[in-house]
Amino acid sequence: MTVDADELRGKVTEFLAANDPAQMDRLEFLRARFDAGLAWVHFPAGLGGLGAARELQPVVDAAFAEAGAPDNKPQLNVIGLGMAAPTILRFGNDEQRRRYLRPLWTGEEIWCQLFSEPGAGSDLAALSTRAVRDDGGTSRSSEAESGGEWVVDGQKVWTSLAHQARWAILVARSDPDQPKHKGLSYFICDMTAPGVEVRPLRQITGEAEFNEVFLTGVRIPDAQRLGEVGQGWQVALGTLMNERVAIGGRAPAREGGMIGLAAQAWREHPEKRTHGLHDRLLRLWVETEATRLTSIRLRQQLAVGEPGPEGSAVKVAYSEQNQAITGFELEFLGEPGLAYDDWTFRQPEYTDFVKRGPGFRYLRAKGNSIEGGTTEILRNIIAERVLGLPPEIRTDKNRPWKELPR
């Protein structure tokens, strides 16, 4: 059944007539909205959606905002909403979808990502965190047959929101005898389980937005595995494509985001303007607008299929432009731009570029070319999977992981 924009507005009006946000508890309101299919409208019925087109989501969000209804504070659960949810929808079974998607969308349960490791950042498939199956002594005719538990040991790093998360999406090595891309499995890890230790990592900004996570004998039920045993790389690729779209594929308003802050500074300080800086600002504005329009097109492609490697190109552009814009802003403002607003050590709920000073933006933007896949790796993906260029020669592709030098 196809649902158009007018029908969706009608459903929102009908829902609000029966659920007054001014009278209801915020969480109960969000749960009711999810159950009515007005959370992710493109998700299937019963899972927060109505099977509508993805591009109609802003119609629903705008109607709720106009009515003064509370949202689910998406900035506090970016990994859950942008990465875990689409992965669970695609690779999870019915029981997993019913268990995790509703509290994820309402914000009752925060998610983090346990992918990168100290020795496997850019080369994620080289990760060494082990997942050993413990079937309690029972024999199984099929490795894909569910049951028992997995015992996980290892270390993860650069984990945003680990200090707040209830759940994590985790990739671990389940078969070291397989080549590195084939011996991985993908799990949902309880961050409150015994053996999970989260330590803050203070960054150049002074904050500890990221963490390192140590996993020591962490027991994960096989029911919390996503995809088949050994299918972890394929599941992780789906997650990473969604991550790159979430980071680089946002489509802010025209002159929004970083370029809007730089343009605002330009308008407020005519005494600092030069012809050379004017030329640089205009070039950055045009490049940012081109990326914004490309992001809109990417979102339209998402509406009719799965995220593809094109998201890597947008993410590269987003990262480089953020770094160039924040560098321009510091140079334009001069000494006042170098005054750092707050070096207090804290673990923030989320990163807010707008409410912090230009010094914070300049330092934090350096991480844009690392998080969500380094720019170097993404350029390889673009070259091979978008442009069709010959792949790099890789001597480790078909050798068992345990034989690879580390």
Short mmCIF file of C-alpha atoms in Angstrom, two decimals:
data_model
loop_
_atom_site.label_atom_id
_atom_site.label_comp_id
_atom_site.label_asym_id
_atom_site.label_seq_id
_atom_site.Cartn_x
_atom_site.Cartn_y
_atom_site.Cartn_z
CA MET A 1 0.00 0.00 0.00
CA THR A 2 1.42 3.37 -1.07
CA VAL A 3 1.06 6.27 1.36
CA ASP A 4 1.42 9.83 0.06
CA ALA A 5 2.24 13.05 1.89
CA ASP A 6 -1.38 14.12 2.39
CA GLU A 7 -2.29 10.77 3.88
CA LEU A 8 0.66 10.98 6.25
CA ARG A 9 -0.35 14.46 7.41
CA GLY A 10 -3.84 13.10 8.00
CA LYS A 11 -2.46 10.23 10.08
CA VAL A 12 -0.44 12.67 12.17
CA THR A 13 -3.53 14.85 12.73
CA GLU A 14 -5.54 11.81 13.74
CA PHE A 15 -2.78 10.61 16.05
CA LEU A 16 -2.44 14.00 17.76
CA ALA A 17 -6.20 14.17 18.33
CA ALA A 18 -5.96 10.94 20.32
CA ASN A 19 -2.55 11.63 21.92
CA ASP A 20 -2.17 15.18 23.19
CA PRO A 21 1.58 15.83 23.69
CA ALA A 22 0.77 18.55 26.24
CA GLN A 23 -1.05 16.02 28.43
CA MET A 24 1.02 12.86 27.91
CA ASP A 25 4.30 11.75 29.43
CA ARG A 26 7.05 12.33 26.85
CA LEU A 27 8.17 8.70 26.72
CA GLU A 28 4.63 7.36 26.48
CA PHE A 29 3.97 9.77 23.62
CA LEU A 30 7.04 8.56 21.72
CA ARG A 31 6.12 4.92 22.27
CA ALA A 32 2.63 5.58 20.94
CA ARG A 33 4.08 7.38 17.91
CA PHE A 34 6.30 4.39 17.17
CA ASP A 35 3.39 1.97 17.51
CA ALA A 36 1.33 4.11 15.12
CA GLY A 37 4.00 3.73 12.42
CA LEU A 38 4.97 7.41 12.55
CA ALA A 39 8.57 6.95 13.75
CA TRP A 40 10.50 5.72 10.67
CA VAL A 41 7.73 5.91 8.07
CA HIS A 42 9.76 3.89 5.55
CA PHE A 43 10.16 0.96 7.97
CA PRO A 44 7.65 -1.90 7.77
CA ALA A 45 4.36 -1.77 9.63
CA GLY A 46 4.76 -2.94 13.21
CA LEU A 47 8.37 -1.76 13.34
CA GLY A 48 7.78 1.98 13.62
CA GLY A 49 6.78 2.56 10.02
CA LEU A 50 4.12 2.33 7.36
CA GLY A 51 6.17 1.15 4.41
CA ALA A 52 6.06 4.68 2.97
CA ALA A 53 8.76 6.34 0.89
CA ARG A 54 11.84 7.40 2.84
CA GLU A 55 11.69 10.97 1.53
CA LEU A 56 8.33 11.51 3.28
CA GLN A 57 9.94 11.38 6.73
CA PRO A 58 10.44 15.19 6.86
CA VAL A 59 6.71 15.63 6.23
CA VAL A 60 5.87 13.68 9.36
CA ASP A 61 8.62 15.28 11.46
CA ALA A 62 7.53 18.78 10.43
CA ALA A 63 3.89 18.05 11.31
CA PHE A 64 4.85 16.86 14.80
CA ALA A 65 7.20 19.81 15.32
CA GLU A 66 4.47 22.26 14.30
CA ALA A 67 2.20 20.72 16.92
CA GLY A 68 4.86 21.19 19.61
CA ALA A 69 5.30 17.45 20.08
CA PRO A 70 8.54 16.13 21.63
CA ASP A 71 11.07 14.45 19.36
CA ASN A 72 13.31 11.52 20.21
CA LYS A 73 16.41 13.72 20.61
CA PRO A 74 18.25 12.13 17.69
CA GLN A 75 21.52 13.90 18.49
CA LEU A 76 21.82 11.77 21.64
CA ASN A 77 21.63 8.43 19.82
CA VAL A 78 23.26 9.00 16.45
CA ILE A 79 24.87 5.55 16.28
CA GLY A 80 21.68 3.77 17.24
CA LEU A 81 19.51 5.65 14.77
CA GLY A 82 21.99 5.99 11.92
CA MET A 83 23.78 2.64 12.10
CA ALA A 84 22.31 0.05 14.47
CA ALA A 85 18.67 0.45 13.42
CA PRO A 86 19.14 -0.07 9.65
CA THR A 87 21.49 -2.98 10.36
CA ILE A 88 18.99 -4.67 12.68
CA LEU A 89 16.20 -4.10 10.16
CA ARG A 90 18.19 -5.68 7.33
CA PHE A 91 20.01 -8.50 9.10
CA GLY A 92 18.07 -9.11 12.29
CA ASN A 93 15.34 -11.69 12.77
CA ASP A 94 11.78 -10.83 13.78
CA GLU A 95 12.46 -11.29 17.47
CA GLN A 96 15.51 -9.00 17.36
CA ARG A 97 13.61 -6.31 15.47
CA ARG A 98 10.76 -6.37 17.96
CA ARG A 99 13.12 -6.30 20.95
CA TYR A 100 15.52 -3.54 19.93
CA LEU A 101 13.98 -1.10 17.46
CA ARG A 102 11.28 0.48 19.63
CA PRO A 103 13.44 1.45 22.67
CA LEU A 104 16.18 2.49 20.25
CA TRP A 105 13.93 4.96 18.45
CA THR A 106 12.39 6.37 21.62
CA GLY A 107 15.85 6.94 23.10
CA GLU A 108 15.29 4.62 26.05
CA GLU A 109 18.37 2.63 25.02
CA ILE A 110 21.50 4.31 23.67
CA TRP A 111 23.82 2.44 21.30
CA CYS A 112 27.52 2.54 20.51
CA GLN A 113 29.79 0.85 17.97
CA LEU A 114 32.55 -1.64 18.86
CA PHE A 115 34.43 -1.88 15.55
CA SER A 116 37.86 -0.17 15.54
CA GLU A 117 40.79 -1.56 17.50
CA PRO A 118 44.27 -0.25 18.33
CA GLY A 119 45.71 -2.54 15.65
CA ALA A 120 42.75 -2.46 13.24
CA GLY A 121 41.48 1.02 12.60
CA SER A 122 41.74 1.71 8.89
CA ASP A 123 42.01 -2.01 8.16
CA LEU A 124 38.95 -3.10 10.13
CA ALA A 125 39.01 -6.65 8.77
CA ALA A 126 42.33 -7.21 10.56
CA LEU A 127 40.65 -6.98 13.98
CA SER A 128 41.74 -9.46 16.62
CA THR A 129 38.94 -9.39 19.22
CA ARG A 130 37.99 -13.06 19.58
CA ALA A 131 34.56 -14.61 19.90
CA VAL A 132 34.71 -18.27 20.96
CA ARG A 133 31.54 -20.32 20.94
CA ASP A 134 30.50 -22.07 24.14
CA ASP A 135 27.65 -24.49 23.48
CA GLY A 136 27.66 -25.95 26.95
CA GLY A 137 28.98 -29.28 25.73
CA THR A 138 26.22 -29.92 23.16
CA SER A 139 27.05 -30.87 19.60
CA ARG A 140 25.52 -29.12 16.60
CA SER A 141 25.06 -30.30 13.06
CA SER A 142 25.19 -26.77 11.65
CA GLU A 143 27.38 -23.84 12.64
CA ALA A 144 24.52 -21.50 11.74
CA GLU A 145 22.15 -23.23 14.16
CA SER A 146 21.47 -20.88 17.07
CA GLY A 147 22.07 -21.68 20.70
CA GLY A 148 24.64 -21.40 23.44
CA GLU A 149 26.84 -18.38 24.06
CA TRP A 150 29.93 -16.65 22.74
CA VAL A 151 32.82 -15.61 24.96
CA VAL A 152 34.43 -12.40 23.73
CA ASP A 153 37.89 -11.04 24.60
CA GLY A 154 39.60 -8.01 23.12
CA GLN A 155 39.90 -4.24 23.01
CA LYS A 156 38.01 -1.62 21.02
CA VAL A 157 38.84 2.06 20.63
CA TRP A 158 37.39 5.40 19.47
CA THR A 159 33.99 4.33 20.77
CA SER A 160 31.60 7.28 20.90
CA LEU A 161 28.84 7.13 23.54
CA ALA A 162 30.24 3.97 25.17
CA HIS A 163 29.95 5.71 28.55
CA GLN A 164 26.19 6.10 28.02
CA ALA A 165 25.31 3.11 25.87
CA ARG A 166 23.10 0.22 26.87
CA TRP A 167 23.91 -1.81 23.75
CA ALA A 168 26.71 -2.01 21.21
CA ILE A 169 27.06 -3.39 17.71
CA LEU A 170 30.19 -5.54 17.81
CA VAL A 171 32.33 -7.28 15.20
CA ALA A 172 34.65 -10.04 16.45
CA ARG A 173 36.76 -12.83 14.96
CA SER A 174 34.96 -16.13 15.28
CA ASP A 175 37.27 -18.23 13.07
CA PRO A 176 41.00 -17.36 12.90
CA ASP A 177 41.56 -20.18 10.38
CA GLN A 178 39.62 -18.24 7.73
CA PRO A 179 40.95 -15.27 5.72
CA LYS A 180 40.48 -12.04 7.59
CA HIS A 181 37.30 -10.96 5.78
CA LYS A 182 35.59 -14.35 6.19
CA GLY A 183 36.20 -15.30 9.80
CA LEU A 184 34.14 -12.53 11.42
CA SER A 185 30.76 -12.55 13.13
CA TYR A 186 28.53 -9.67 14.20
CA PHE A 187 26.87 -9.36 17.61
CA ILE A 188 24.74 -7.15 19.81
CA CYS A 189 26.72 -6.66 23.02
CA ASP A 190 25.20 -5.71 26.37
CA MET A 191 27.35 -2.83 27.65
CA THR A 192 26.31 -3.61 31.24
CA ALA A 193 27.48 -7.23 31.03
CA PRO A 194 30.30 -8.47 33.32
CA GLY A 195 33.68 -8.01 31.68
CA VAL A 196 32.85 -4.79 29.79
CA GLU A 197 35.08 -1.91 30.92
CA VAL A 198 34.81 1.61 29.46
CA ARG A 199 37.66 4.10 29.85
CA PRO A 200 37.48 7.71 28.58
CA LEU A 201 39.97 9.00 26.01
CA ARG A 202 40.68 12.71 26.32
CA GLN A 203 40.97 14.35 22.94
CA ILE A 204 42.73 17.41 21.57
CA THR A 205 39.54 19.37 22.30
CA GLY A 206 39.84 18.64 26.02
CA GLU A 207 36.72 16.47 26.02
CA ALA A 208 36.40 12.70 26.22
CA GLU A 209 33.83 12.20 23.51
CA PHE A 210 35.45 8.85 22.66
CA ASN A 211 36.32 5.86 24.82
CA GLU A 212 38.35 2.69 24.77
CA VAL A 213 36.46 -0.48 25.68
CA PHE A 214 38.01 -3.64 27.13
CA LEU A 215 36.13 -6.94 26.75
CA THR A 216 37.24 -9.68 29.14
CA GLY A 217 35.33 -12.95 29.07
CA VAL A 218 32.13 -11.16 28.01
CA ARG A 219 29.38 -13.71 27.41
CA ILE A 220 26.98 -12.93 24.56
CA PRO A 221 23.99 -15.21 23.88
CA ASP A 222 23.91 -16.57 20.35
CA ALA A 223 20.43 -15.04 20.09
CA GLN A 224 22.22 -11.67 19.97
CA ARG A 225 24.11 -12.54 16.79
CA LEU A 226 23.14 -10.58 13.66
CA GLY A 227 23.51 -12.53 10.43
CA GLU A 228 25.07 -15.95 10.05
CA VAL A 229 28.28 -17.11 11.70
CA GLY A 230 31.12 -15.86 9.51
CA GLN A 231 28.93 -13.24 7.82
CA GLY A 232 30.21 -10.43 10.02
CA TRP A 233 32.07 -8.59 7.27
CA GLN A 234 29.00 -8.35 5.05
CA VAL A 235 26.88 -7.12 7.95
CA ALA A 236 29.58 -4.63 8.97
CA LEU A 237 29.78 -3.25 5.42
CA GLY A 238 26.07 -2.51 5.56
CA THR A 239 26.59 -0.68 8.85
CA LEU A 240 29.56 1.30 7.54
CA MET A 241 27.70 2.42 4.43
CA ASN A 242 24.91 3.72 6.64
CA GLU A 243 27.49 5.42 8.89
CA ARG A 244 29.08 7.27 5.99
CA VAL A 245 25.68 8.44 4.81
CA ALA A 246 24.83 9.49 8.39
CA ILE A 247 28.08 11.49 8.69
CA GLY A 248 28.44 12.92 5.19
CA GLY A 249 24.98 12.48 3.71
CA ARG A 250 23.11 14.93 5.91
CA ALA A 251 21.45 17.65 3.87
CA PRO A 252 21.34 20.81 6.01
CA ALA A 253 19.57 23.96 4.92
CA ARG A 254 21.30 26.14 2.39
CA GLU A 255 24.23 27.88 4.08
CA GLY A 256 23.78 25.65 7.11
CA GLY A 257 26.40 23.87 9.16
CA MET A 258 30.02 25.04 9.20
CA ILE A 259 29.77 27.30 6.15
CA GLY A 260 26.89 29.16 7.80
CA LEU A 261 29.06 29.95 10.82
CA ALA A 262 31.89 31.19 8.61
CA ALA A 263 29.49 33.34 6.56
CA GLN A 264 28.02 34.77 9.76
CA ALA A 265 31.48 35.74 11.00
CA TRP A 266 32.18 37.39 7.61
CA ARG A 267 29.03 39.51 7.83
CA GLU A 268 29.68 40.51 11.45
CA HIS A 269 33.30 41.66 10.91
CA PRO A 270 33.60 43.77 7.74
CA GLU A 271 36.82 45.30 9.11
CA LYS A 272 38.61 41.95 8.75
CA ARG A 273 37.71 41.32 5.12
CA THR A 274 40.27 41.08 2.32
CA HIS A 275 39.88 40.27 -1.37
CA GLY A 276 41.83 37.05 -0.92
CA LEU A 277 39.67 35.86 1.99
CA HIS A 278 36.55 36.81 0.05
CA ASP A 279 37.63 34.59 -2.84
CA ARG A 280 38.33 31.68 -0.46
CA LEU A 281 34.98 32.02 1.28
CA LEU A 282 33.09 32.05 -2.02
CA ARG A 283 34.94 28.95 -3.22
CA LEU A 284 34.15 27.15 0.05
CA TRP A 285 30.50 28.23 -0.16
CA VAL A 286 30.15 26.86 -3.71
CA GLU A 287 31.87 23.57 -2.82
CA THR A 288 29.69 23.14 0.26
CA GLU A 289 26.52 23.84 -1.71
CA ALA A 290 27.54 21.26 -4.33
CA THR A 291 28.08 18.69 -1.56
CA ARG A 292 24.72 19.59 -0.01
CA LEU A 293 22.91 19.02 -3.31
CA THR A 294 24.79 15.75 -3.82
CA SER A 295 23.69 14.69 -0.34
CA ILE A 296 20.08 15.30 -1.31
CA ARG A 297 20.54 13.12 -4.38
CA LEU A 298 22.15 10.43 -2.24
CA ARG A 299 19.14 10.49 0.09
CA GLN A 300 16.90 10.05 -2.93
CA GLN A 301 18.94 7.01 -3.99
CA LEU A 302 18.56 5.61 -0.50
CA ALA A 303 14.80 5.91 -0.85
CA VAL A 304 14.80 3.26 -3.57
CA GLY A 305 17.56 0.93 -2.34
CA GLU A 306 20.44 0.26 -0.02
CA PRO A 307 23.31 2.70 0.63
CA GLY A 308 26.14 2.23 -1.82
CA PRO A 309 29.79 3.22 -2.10
CA GLU A 310 28.79 6.71 -3.33
CA GLY A 311 28.29 7.68 0.29
CA SER A 312 32.07 7.44 0.71
CA ALA A 313 32.58 10.30 -1.75
CA VAL A 314 30.17 12.58 0.08
CA LYS A 315 31.80 11.74 3.39
CA VAL A 316 35.26 12.61 2.01
CA ALA A 317 33.97 15.95 0.70
CA TYR A 318 32.22 16.70 4.00
CA SER A 319 35.39 16.01 6.01
CA GLU A 320 37.72 18.06 3.84
CA GLN A 321 35.33 20.98 3.61
CA ASN A 322 34.77 21.09 7.37
CA GLN A 323 38.51 21.25 7.94
CA ALA A 324 38.99 23.93 5.28
CA ILE A 325 36.09 26.04 6.59
CA THR A 326 37.20 25.92 10.22
CA GLY A 327 40.73 26.83 9.14
CA PHE A 328 39.34 29.79 7.19
CA GLU A 329 37.28 30.90 10.19
CA LEU A 330 40.33 30.94 12.48
CA GLU A 331 42.42 32.85 9.97
CA PHE A 332 39.65 35.37 9.34
CA LEU A 333 38.99 36.09 13.02
CA GLY A 334 42.65 36.33 13.97
CA GLU A 335 43.58 36.41 17.66
CA PRO A 336 39.97 36.26 18.96
CA GLY A 337 39.50 33.01 17.05
CA LEU A 338 42.41 31.42 18.89
CA ALA A 339 40.84 32.02 22.33
CA TYR A 340 39.60 28.59 23.40
CA ASP A 341 36.24 28.77 25.16
CA ASP A 342 36.39 25.80 27.55
CA TRP A 343 39.06 23.16 28.19
CA THR A 344 37.10 21.40 30.94
CA PHE A 345 37.50 17.62 30.92
CA ARG A 346 34.06 16.08 30.50
CA GLN A 347 32.23 13.34 28.65
CA PRO A 348 29.57 15.16 26.60
CA GLU A 349 26.25 13.67 25.58
CA TYR A 350 26.95 14.72 22.00
CA THR A 351 29.24 17.02 20.02
CA ASP A 352 27.83 20.48 19.36
CA PHE A 353 29.84 22.50 16.86
CA VAL A 354 27.44 25.44 16.81
CA LYS A 355 27.44 26.28 20.51
CA ARG A 356 31.23 26.09 20.87
CA GLY A 357 33.87 28.55 19.70
CA PRO A 358 35.88 28.52 16.46
CA GLY A 359 38.89 27.02 18.26
CA PHE A 360 36.85 23.98 19.27
CA ARG A 361 35.44 23.62 15.76
CA TYR A 362 38.91 23.77 14.23
CA LEU A 363 40.31 21.07 16.50
CA ARG A 364 37.26 18.78 16.42
CA ALA A 365 36.98 18.90 12.62
CA LYS A 366 40.36 17.15 12.41
CA GLY A 367 38.60 13.96 13.46
CA ASN A 368 36.15 14.13 10.55
CA SER A 369 38.68 12.55 8.18
CA ILE A 370 39.22 9.62 10.57
CA GLU A 371 35.79 8.74 12.01
CA GLY A 372 33.48 6.67 9.85
CA GLY A 373 36.41 5.45 7.74
CA THR A 374 39.63 7.32 7.05
CA THR A 375 39.80 9.47 3.94
CA GLU A 376 42.57 7.23 2.56
CA ILE A 377 40.41 4.10 2.83
CA LEU A 378 37.38 5.87 1.38
CA ARG A 379 39.39 7.01 -1.63
CA ASN A 380 40.28 3.37 -2.28
CA ILE A 381 36.58 2.46 -2.11
CA ILE A 382 35.70 5.24 -4.55
CA ALA A 383 38.48 4.20 -6.92
CA GLU A 384 37.58 0.51 -6.94
CA ARG A 385 33.80 0.43 -6.46
CA VAL A 386 32.68 3.68 -8.07
CA LEU A 387 35.28 4.39 -10.77
CA GLY A 388 36.05 0.74 -11.50
CA LEU A 389 39.83 1.15 -11.24
CA PRO A 390 42.03 -1.90 -10.60
CA PRO A 391 42.22 -2.82 -6.92
CA GLU A 392 45.39 -2.56 -4.91
CA ILE A 393 47.53 -5.70 -4.74
CA ARG A 394 46.77 -7.38 -1.42
CA THR A 395 48.88 -10.29 -0.28
CA ASP A 396 46.74 -10.92 2.81
CA LYS A 397 43.43 -11.50 1.10
CA ASN A 398 43.27 -15.28 0.93
CA ARG A 399 45.65 -16.33 3.70
CA PRO A 400 44.28 -17.51 7.06
CA TRP A 401 44.10 -14.60 9.49
CA LYS A 402 46.21 -16.41 12.11
CA GLU A 403 49.12 -16.58 9.64
CA LEU A 404 49.18 -12.85 8.93
CA PRO A 405 51.99 -10.77 10.46
CA ARG A 406 50.86 -8.46 13.24
#
